[in-house]
Short mmCIF file of C-alpha atoms in Angstrom, two decimals:
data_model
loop_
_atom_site.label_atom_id
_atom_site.label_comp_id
_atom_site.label_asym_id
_atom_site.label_seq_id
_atom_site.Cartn_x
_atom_site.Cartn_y
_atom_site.Cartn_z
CA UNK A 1 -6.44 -33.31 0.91
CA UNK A 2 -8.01 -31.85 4.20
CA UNK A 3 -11.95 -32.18 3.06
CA UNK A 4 -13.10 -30.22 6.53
CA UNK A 5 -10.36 -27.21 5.32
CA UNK A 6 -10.98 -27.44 1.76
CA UNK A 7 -14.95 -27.31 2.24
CA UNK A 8 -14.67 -24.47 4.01
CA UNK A 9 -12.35 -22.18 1.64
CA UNK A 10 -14.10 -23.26 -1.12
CA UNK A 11 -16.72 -21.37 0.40
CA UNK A 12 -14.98 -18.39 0.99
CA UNK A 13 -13.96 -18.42 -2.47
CA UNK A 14 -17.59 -18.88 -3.67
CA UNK A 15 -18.57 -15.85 -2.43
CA UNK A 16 -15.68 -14.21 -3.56
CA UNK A 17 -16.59 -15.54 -6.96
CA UNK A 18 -20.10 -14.16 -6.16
CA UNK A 19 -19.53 -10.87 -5.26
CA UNK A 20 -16.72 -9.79 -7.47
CA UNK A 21 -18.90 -11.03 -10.37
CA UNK A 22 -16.76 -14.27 -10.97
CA UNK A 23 -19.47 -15.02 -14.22
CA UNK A 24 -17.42 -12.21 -16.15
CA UNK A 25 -13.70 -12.86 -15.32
CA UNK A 26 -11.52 -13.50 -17.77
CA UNK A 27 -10.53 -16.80 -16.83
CA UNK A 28 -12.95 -18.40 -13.86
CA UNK A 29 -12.27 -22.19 -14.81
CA UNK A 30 -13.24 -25.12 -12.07
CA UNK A 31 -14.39 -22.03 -9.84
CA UNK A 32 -17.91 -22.73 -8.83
CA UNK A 33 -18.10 -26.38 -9.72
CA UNK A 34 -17.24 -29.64 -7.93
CA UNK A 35 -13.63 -30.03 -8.36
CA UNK A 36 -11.37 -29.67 -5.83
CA UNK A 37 -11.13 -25.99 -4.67
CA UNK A 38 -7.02 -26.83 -5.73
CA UNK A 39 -8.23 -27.23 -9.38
CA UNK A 40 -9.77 -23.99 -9.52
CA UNK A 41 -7.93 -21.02 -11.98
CA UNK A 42 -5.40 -19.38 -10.22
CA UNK A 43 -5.38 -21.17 -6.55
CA UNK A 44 -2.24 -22.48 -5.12
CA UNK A 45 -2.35 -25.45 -2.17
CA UNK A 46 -0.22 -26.92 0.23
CA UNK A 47 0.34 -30.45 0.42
CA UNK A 48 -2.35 -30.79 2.93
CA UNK A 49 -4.77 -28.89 0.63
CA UNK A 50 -4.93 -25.85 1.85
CA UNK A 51 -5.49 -22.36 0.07
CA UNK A 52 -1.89 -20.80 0.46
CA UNK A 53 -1.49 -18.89 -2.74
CA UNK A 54 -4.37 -16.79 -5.20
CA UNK A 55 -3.26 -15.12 -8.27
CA UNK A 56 -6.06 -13.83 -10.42
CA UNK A 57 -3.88 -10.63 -12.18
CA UNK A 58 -5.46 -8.45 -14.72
CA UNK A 59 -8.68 -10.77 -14.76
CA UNK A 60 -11.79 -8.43 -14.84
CA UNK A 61 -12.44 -8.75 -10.99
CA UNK A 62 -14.97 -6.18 -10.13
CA UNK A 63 -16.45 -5.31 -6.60
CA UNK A 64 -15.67 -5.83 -3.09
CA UNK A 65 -13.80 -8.42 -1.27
CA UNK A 66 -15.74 -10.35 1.03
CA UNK A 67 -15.19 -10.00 5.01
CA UNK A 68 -14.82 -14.03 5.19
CA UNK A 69 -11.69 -13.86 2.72
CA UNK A 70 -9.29 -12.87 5.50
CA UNK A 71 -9.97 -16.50 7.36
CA UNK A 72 -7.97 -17.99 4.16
CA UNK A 73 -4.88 -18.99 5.49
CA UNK A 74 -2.66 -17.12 2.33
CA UNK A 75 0.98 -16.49 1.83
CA UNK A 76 0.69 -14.61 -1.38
CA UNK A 77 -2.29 -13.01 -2.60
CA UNK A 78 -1.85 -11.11 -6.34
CA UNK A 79 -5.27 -9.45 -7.63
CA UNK A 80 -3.29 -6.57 -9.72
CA UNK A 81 -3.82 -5.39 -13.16
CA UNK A 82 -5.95 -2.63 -14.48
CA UNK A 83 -9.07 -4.93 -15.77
CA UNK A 84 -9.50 -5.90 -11.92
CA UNK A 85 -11.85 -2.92 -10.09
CA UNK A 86 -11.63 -3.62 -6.85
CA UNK A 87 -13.66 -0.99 -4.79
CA UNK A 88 -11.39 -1.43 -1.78
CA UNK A 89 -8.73 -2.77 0.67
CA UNK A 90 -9.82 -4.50 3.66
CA UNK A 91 -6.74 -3.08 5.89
CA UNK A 92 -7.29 -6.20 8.17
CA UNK A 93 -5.62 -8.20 4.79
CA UNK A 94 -2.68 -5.35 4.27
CA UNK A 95 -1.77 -5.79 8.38
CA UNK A 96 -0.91 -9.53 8.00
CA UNK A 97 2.72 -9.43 7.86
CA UNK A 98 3.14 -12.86 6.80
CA UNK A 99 1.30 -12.42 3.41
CA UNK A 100 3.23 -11.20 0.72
CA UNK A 101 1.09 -9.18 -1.74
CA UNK A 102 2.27 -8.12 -5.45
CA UNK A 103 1.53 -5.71 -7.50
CA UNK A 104 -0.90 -2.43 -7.25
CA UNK A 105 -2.30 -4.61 -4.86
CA UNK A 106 0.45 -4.28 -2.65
CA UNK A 107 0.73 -0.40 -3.32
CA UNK A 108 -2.74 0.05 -2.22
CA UNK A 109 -2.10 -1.34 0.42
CA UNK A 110 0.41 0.50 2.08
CA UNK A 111 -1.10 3.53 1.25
CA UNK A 112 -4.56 2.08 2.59
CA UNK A 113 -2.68 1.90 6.32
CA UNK A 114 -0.81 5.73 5.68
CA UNK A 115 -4.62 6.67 4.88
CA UNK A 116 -5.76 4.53 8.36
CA UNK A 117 -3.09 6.03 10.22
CA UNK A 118 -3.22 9.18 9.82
CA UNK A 119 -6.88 10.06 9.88
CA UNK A 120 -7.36 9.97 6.36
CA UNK A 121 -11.27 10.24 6.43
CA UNK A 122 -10.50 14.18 7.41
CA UNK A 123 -7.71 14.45 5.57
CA UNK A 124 -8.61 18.09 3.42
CA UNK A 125 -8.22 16.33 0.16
CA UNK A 126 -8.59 12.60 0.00
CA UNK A 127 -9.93 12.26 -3.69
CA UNK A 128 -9.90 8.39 -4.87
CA UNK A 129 -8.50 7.22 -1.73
CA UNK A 130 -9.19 3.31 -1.44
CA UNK A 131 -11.97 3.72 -4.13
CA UNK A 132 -10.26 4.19 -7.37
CA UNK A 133 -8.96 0.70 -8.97
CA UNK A 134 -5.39 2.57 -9.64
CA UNK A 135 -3.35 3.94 -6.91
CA UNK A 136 -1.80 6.36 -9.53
CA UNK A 137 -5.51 7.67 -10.09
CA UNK A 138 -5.36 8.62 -6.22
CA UNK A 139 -4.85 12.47 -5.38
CA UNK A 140 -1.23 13.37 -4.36
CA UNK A 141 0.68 10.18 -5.74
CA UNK A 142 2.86 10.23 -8.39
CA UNK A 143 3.80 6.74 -10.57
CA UNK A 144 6.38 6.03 -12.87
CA UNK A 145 5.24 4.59 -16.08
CA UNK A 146 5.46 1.01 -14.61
CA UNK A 147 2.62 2.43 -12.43
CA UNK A 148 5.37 2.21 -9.57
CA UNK A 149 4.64 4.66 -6.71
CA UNK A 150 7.91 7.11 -7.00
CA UNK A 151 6.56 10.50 -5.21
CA UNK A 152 3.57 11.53 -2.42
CA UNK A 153 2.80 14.73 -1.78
CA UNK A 154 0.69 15.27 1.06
CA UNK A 155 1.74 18.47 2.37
CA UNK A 156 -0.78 20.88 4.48
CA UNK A 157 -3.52 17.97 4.65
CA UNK A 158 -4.20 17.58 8.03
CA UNK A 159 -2.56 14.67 8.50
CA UNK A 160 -2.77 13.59 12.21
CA UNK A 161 -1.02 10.33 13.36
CA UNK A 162 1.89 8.34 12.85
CA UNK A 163 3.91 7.30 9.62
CA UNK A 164 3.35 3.38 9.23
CA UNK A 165 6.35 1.34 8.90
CA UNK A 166 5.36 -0.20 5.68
CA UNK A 167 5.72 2.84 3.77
CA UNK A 168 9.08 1.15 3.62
CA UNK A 169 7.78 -1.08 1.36
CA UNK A 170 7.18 1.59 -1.74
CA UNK A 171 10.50 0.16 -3.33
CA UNK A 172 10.37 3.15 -6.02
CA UNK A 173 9.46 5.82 -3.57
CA UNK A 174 12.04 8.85 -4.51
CA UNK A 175 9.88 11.65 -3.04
CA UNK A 176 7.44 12.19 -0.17
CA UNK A 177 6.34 15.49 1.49
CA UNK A 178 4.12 14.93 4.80
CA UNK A 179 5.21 18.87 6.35
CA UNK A 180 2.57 20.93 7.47
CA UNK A 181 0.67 18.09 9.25
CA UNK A 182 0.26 16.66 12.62
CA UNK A 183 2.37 13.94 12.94
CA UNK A 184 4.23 12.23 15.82
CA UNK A 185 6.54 9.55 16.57
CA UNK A 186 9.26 9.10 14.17
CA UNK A 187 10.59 8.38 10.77
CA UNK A 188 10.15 4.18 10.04
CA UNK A 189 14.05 2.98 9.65
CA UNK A 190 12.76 1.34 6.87
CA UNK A 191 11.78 4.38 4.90
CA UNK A 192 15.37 5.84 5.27
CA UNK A 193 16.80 2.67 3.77
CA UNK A 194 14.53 2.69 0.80
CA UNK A 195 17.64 2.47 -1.93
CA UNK A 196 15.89 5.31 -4.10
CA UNK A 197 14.82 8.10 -1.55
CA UNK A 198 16.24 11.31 -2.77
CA UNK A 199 13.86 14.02 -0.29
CA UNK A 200 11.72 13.62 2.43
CA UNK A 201 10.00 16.53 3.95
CA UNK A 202 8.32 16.73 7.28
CA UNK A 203 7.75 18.94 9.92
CA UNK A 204 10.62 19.44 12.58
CA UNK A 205 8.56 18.34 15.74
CA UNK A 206 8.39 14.92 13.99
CA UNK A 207 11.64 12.80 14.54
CA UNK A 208 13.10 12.02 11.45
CA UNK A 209 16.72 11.80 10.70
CA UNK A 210 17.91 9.77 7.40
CA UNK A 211 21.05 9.20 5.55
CA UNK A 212 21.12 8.78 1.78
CA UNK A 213 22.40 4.89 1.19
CA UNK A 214 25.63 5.01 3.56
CA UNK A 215 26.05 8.83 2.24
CA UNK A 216 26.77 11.23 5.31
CA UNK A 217 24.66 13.91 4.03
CA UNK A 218 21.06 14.31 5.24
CA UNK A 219 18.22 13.71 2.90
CA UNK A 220 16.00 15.36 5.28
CA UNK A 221 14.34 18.35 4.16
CA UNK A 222 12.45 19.81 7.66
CA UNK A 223 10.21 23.24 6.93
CA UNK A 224 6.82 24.37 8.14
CA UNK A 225 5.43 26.62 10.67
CA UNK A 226 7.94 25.82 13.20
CA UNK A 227 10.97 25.13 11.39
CA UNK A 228 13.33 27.53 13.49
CA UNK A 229 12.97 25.49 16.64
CA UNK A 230 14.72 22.30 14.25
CA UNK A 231 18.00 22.21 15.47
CA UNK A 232 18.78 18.31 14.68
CA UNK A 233 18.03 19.05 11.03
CA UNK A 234 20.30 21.07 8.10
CA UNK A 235 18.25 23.43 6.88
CA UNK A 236 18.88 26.92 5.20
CA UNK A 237 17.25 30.49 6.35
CA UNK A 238 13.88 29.44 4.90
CA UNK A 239 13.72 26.39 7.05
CA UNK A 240 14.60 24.16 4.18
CA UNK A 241 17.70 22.01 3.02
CA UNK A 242 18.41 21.62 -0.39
CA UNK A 243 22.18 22.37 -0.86
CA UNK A 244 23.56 19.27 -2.45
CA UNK A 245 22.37 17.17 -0.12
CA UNK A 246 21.21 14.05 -2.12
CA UNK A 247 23.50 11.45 -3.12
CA UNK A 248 23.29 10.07 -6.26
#
């Protein structure tokens, strides 16, 4: 194994173990000690030795994750599960598009960058926004009972910004209302080819134009204050569509 790497991530995980009170965990065994870091519950190598992998799910993590974490060189990265209470997301992790997160983990995550985004620190109501443990505890989002994201409502909230393109990544997303806002740019093609999106709402300034799953019809629902200047949307004399427009 690389000693120089392997020194050096066992340190970050230290203080990891340190900070998110690694004493009480569920399972902590070899962290801490003078094994190989390799050994220790829940860390994955590479051949070389290198920290590619951590999976510590449902396993009474509590506190913050350390600044030095993100210099771990990670592919996959699962700290789910509703005994872990992490306080937060560092949004420097959620932006590296090579790591593949699971779980709430991931959830929080995308919703951590929508928060970023779009100015979420004035949003009018951001209660339990990357500071409750459960993204289904979070004000406006809607889970299923797997605790999968399936509707955000975030309409009139003075939203200002742009949509990120990993909202795409909210495989259960059915629902999401962002109208009444300031937002610019465009729809993410990725959020139109989510498999279960049945209605998004936005305002009509805000380029956003998506077919249902190779259906012709729109599943674009465009209102607000200026919903009569919308011309590339369907909408009815309210400034809505609702019609049968969802494919099923």
């Amino acid at each position: 194994p690389n000693l120089k790497f392997s020194q050096n991530h066992s340190a970050i995980l230290i203080e990891m173990f340190n900070s998110m009170g690694g004493e009480n965990w569920s399972i902590n065994k070899n962290w801490n000690t003078t094994l190989h870091v390799c050994e220790w519950h829940g860390v994955g190598c590479t051949k070389k030795g290198d920290v590619s992998s951590l999976v510590l799910f449902d396993n009474n993590l509590a506190g913050t994750i350390p600044v030095s974490f993100e210099q771990l060189p990670l592919e996959s990265l699962d700290l789910g599960g509703r005994s872990n209470e992490i306080k937060s997301i560092p949004l420097s992790l959620c932006l590296r598009r090579e790591l593949v997160l699971e779980g709430k983990f991931a959830q929080a995550c995308v919703l951590s960058e929508l928060y970023y985004s779009t100015s979420g620190d004035d949003w009018w109501n951001n209660t339990g926004w990357n500071e409750k443990r459960d993204v289904c505890d979070w004000e406006n989002i809607f889970c299923n009972n797997d605790a999968q994201i399936i509707s955000i409502d975030l309409k009139n909230n003075n939203l200002n910004g742009t949509i990120p393109a990993s909202i795409g990544d909210l495989e259960m997303l059915e629902k999401m209302n962002l109208e009444e806002n300031n937002l610019r740019g465009s729809c993410p093609e990725r959020l139109c080819e989510l498999k279960n999106i049945k209605e998004l709402v936005v305002d009509c300034d805000l380029e956003c134009s998506c077919k249902a799953n190779g259906c012709n019809r729109e599943i674009v629902s465009c209102g607000g204050h200026n919903a009569q200047t919308c011309s590339h949307c369907p909408y009815n004399k309210d400034g809505r569509f609702y019609g049968e427009g969802w494919c099923h």
